[in-house]
Amino acid sequence: MTPSPFVYAACVLALALIALIAHRMDPEATVTELFDRLMADRTVRLALIVCWWWLGWHFLVAQTVDPTPIS
Amino acid sequence: MMEARGAEGVDVGAREHAGRPHRRASGRATWAPLAWLTVLVLTGAVQLVRGALSDAVIFGAAAAVLAGERLGLLPLLDRMPRASRAPLLVGAAAAAVVLCLAPRHSLAAGLAMGGVAIGVLAAAWPPPRALESAHGPWPRALRLLGWGWAIIWIAGCLWEVRQVTAGAAVAAGRTRYPALSDLLDPVLNTVVGKVVFVVLWLGAGLFLLHRARPQVPEPVEGPEPHPVPEPVEGLPPTQKGIR
């Protein structure tokens, strides 16, 4: 069985774990505070927005899956 | 705020960090914009290699516009007025309905995504550079969170690139090396899967836009005012004291 789904699930779990550890170290170290600081700069803010928008574009409108190569 | 404040209400950490070349006194890392511009350029390059020309154009154009703005080449756009919240929420709701009802890869879905792009750009471009809110220095736990998340996201993206390239190199490679798109594609072809994705995706966008709004500064804490003694009933003004 391919490990790919487990890799993506592990990434999600790791994100949650880091957020939990940081919050225990300092109750004000939250994901919200992280994004408040990131989004304060226009370049970072718009780059994040572009990445977010592209995800929607990719999965809902564009060619999501590449054509299978001809063997 | 998270940092200790001195008697003048100035961040102690800001004084400690003052003079370091890689970090402004406000605590905003100066290399963060460059890092994100690099992310856009590299993502565009990966899309180009993958053969997705339109995606490469999206990331390339975004990187070029943001780099130009950073260099001060787009002064007319600096004072773009901020879109109010109500039309944004109405637009998000309308986009959600269209994206849920319209078939994937359809013209209607494309038009809805175009509308979303215009709306979020109008909402996220302001405020003017001079009015951008400044934060204090990054506390240790927040730095851990930022670096941890960055490393995990980069690792996940590298895995995705590996899956895409390996899957495209051999016959039936997408079964052996499925990328996130291969895993989610069948889910998104179901009604429930698409509705869940649309709601989560739009919710994430609204979260980002909400965090992009300038934060109201906290009032500087001062000494407690002295309590005013209440007058005692029945005594002349000169003999009034604390009850």
CSV table of N, CA and C in Angstrom, one decimal, chain A residues 11-46:
chain,number,residue,atom,x,y,z
A,11,CYS,N,1.5,14.9,8.3
A,11,CYS,CA,1.8,16.3,8.3
A,11,CYS,C,0.7,17.1,9.0
A,12,VAL,N,-0.6,16.7,8.8
A,12,VAL,CA,-1.7,17.3,9.5
A,12,VAL,C,-1.5,17.2,11.1
A,13,LEU,N,-1.2,15.9,11.5
A,13,LEU,CA,-1.0,15.7,12.9
A,13,LEU,C,0.1,16.4,13.5
A,14,ALA,N,1.2,16.5,12.7
A,14,ALA,CA,2.4,17.3,13.2
A,14,ALA,C,2.1,18.8,13.3
A,15,LEU,N,1.3,19.3,12.4
A,15,LEU,CA,0.9,20.7,12.5
A,15,LEU,C,0.1,20.9,13.8
A,16,ALA,N,-0.8,20.0,14.1
A,16,ALA,CA,-1.6,20.1,15.3
A,16,ALA,C,-0.8,20.0,16.5
A,17,LEU,N,0.2,19.1,16.5
A,17,LEU,CA,1.0,18.8,17.6
A,17,LEU,C,1.9,20.0,18.0
A,18,ILE,N,2.5,20.6,16.9
A,18,ILE,CA,3.4,21.8,17.1
A,18,ILE,C,2.5,22.9,17.7
A,19,ALA,N,1.3,23.1,17.2
A,19,ALA,CA,0.5,24.2,17.7
A,19,ALA,C,0.1,23.9,19.2
A,20,LEU,N,-0.1,22.7,19.5
A,20,LEU,CA,-0.4,22.3,20.9
A,20,LEU,C,0.8,22.6,21.8
A,21,ILE,N,2.0,22.2,21.4
A,21,ILE,CA,3.2,22.4,22.2
A,21,ILE,C,3.5,23.8,22.4
A,22,ALA,N,3.4,24.6,21.3
A,22,ALA,CA,3.6,26.1,21.4
A,22,ALA,C,2.6,26.7,22.4
A,23,HIS,N,1.4,26.3,22.3
A,23,HIS,CA,0.4,26.9,23.1
A,23,HIS,C,0.6,26.6,24.6
A,24,ARG,N,1.1,25.3,24.9
A,24,ARG,CA,1.4,25.0,26.3
A,24,ARG,C,2.6,25.8,26.8
A,25,MET,N,3.6,26.1,25.9
A,25,MET,CA,4.8,26.9,26.3
A,25,MET,C,4.3,28.3,26.6
A,26,ASP,N,3.4,28.8,25.8
A,26,ASP,CA,3.0,30.2,26.0
A,26,ASP,C,1.5,30.3,25.5
A,27,PRO,N,0.6,30.5,26.4
A,27,PRO,CA,-0.8,30.5,26.0
A,27,PRO,C,-1.2,31.4,24.9
A,28,GLU,N,-0.3,32.5,24.7
A,28,GLU,CA,-0.6,33.4,23.7
A,28,GLU,C,0.0,33.1,22.3
A,29,ALA,N,0.8,32.0,22.3
A,29,ALA,CA,1.4,31.5,21.1
A,29,ALA,C,0.4,30.6,20.3
A,30,THR,N,-0.5,31.2,19.6
A,30,THR,CA,-1.6,30.5,18.9
A,30,THR,C,-1.4,30.6,17.4
A,31,VAL,N,-2.1,29.8,16.7
A,31,VAL,CA,-2.1,29.9,15.2
A,31,VAL,C,-2.7,31.2,14.8
A,32,THR,N,-3.7,31.7,15.5
A,32,THR,CA,-4.3,33.0,15.2
A,32,THR,C,-3.2,34.1,15.3
A,33,GLU,N,-2.5,34.1,16.4
A,33,GLU,CA,-1.4,35.1,16.6
A,33,GLU,C,-0.4,35.0,15.5
A,34,LEU,N,0.0,33.7,15.1
A,34,LEU,CA,0.9,33.5,14.0
A,34,LEU,C,0.5,34.2,12.7
A,35,PHE,N,-0.8,34.0,12.4
A,35,PHE,CA,-1.3,34.5,11.2
A,35,PHE,C,-1.5,36.1,11.3
A,36,ASP,N,-1.8,36.5,12.5
A,36,ASP,CA,-1.9,38.0,12.7
A,36,ASP,C,-0.6,38.7,12.3
A,37,ARG,N,0.5,38.0,12.7
A,37,ARG,CA,1.8,38.6,12.4
A,37,ARG,C,2.2,38.4,10.9
A,38,LEU,N,1.9,37.2,10.4
A,38,LEU,CA,2.2,37.0,9.0
A,38,LEU,C,1.4,38.0,8.1
A,39,MET,N,0.2,38.1,8.4
A,39,MET,CA,-0.7,38.9,7.5
A,39,MET,C,-0.5,40.4,7.6
A,40,ALA,N,0.4,40.8,8.5
A,40,ALA,CA,0.6,42.3,8.7
A,40,ALA,C,1.4,42.9,7.5
A,41,ASP,N,2.1,42.1,6.8
A,41,ASP,CA,2.9,42.5,5.7
A,41,ASP,C,2.2,42.2,4.4
A,42,ARG,N,2.1,43.2,3.5
A,42,ARG,CA,1.3,43.1,2.3
A,42,ARG,C,1.8,42.0,1.4
A,43,THR,N,3.1,41.9,1.2
A,43,THR,CA,3.7,40.8,0.3
A,43,THR,C,3.3,39.4,0.8
A,44,VAL,N,3.6,39.2,2.1
A,44,VAL,CA,3.3,37.9,2.7
A,44,VAL,C,1.8,37.6,2.6
A,45,ARG,N,1.0,38.7,3.0
A,45,ARG,CA,-0.5,38.5,3.0
A,45,ARG,C,-1.0,38.1,1.6
A,46,LEU,N,-0.6,38.8,0.6
A,46,LEU,CA,-1.1,38.5,-0.8
A,46,LEU,C,-0.5,37.1,-1.3
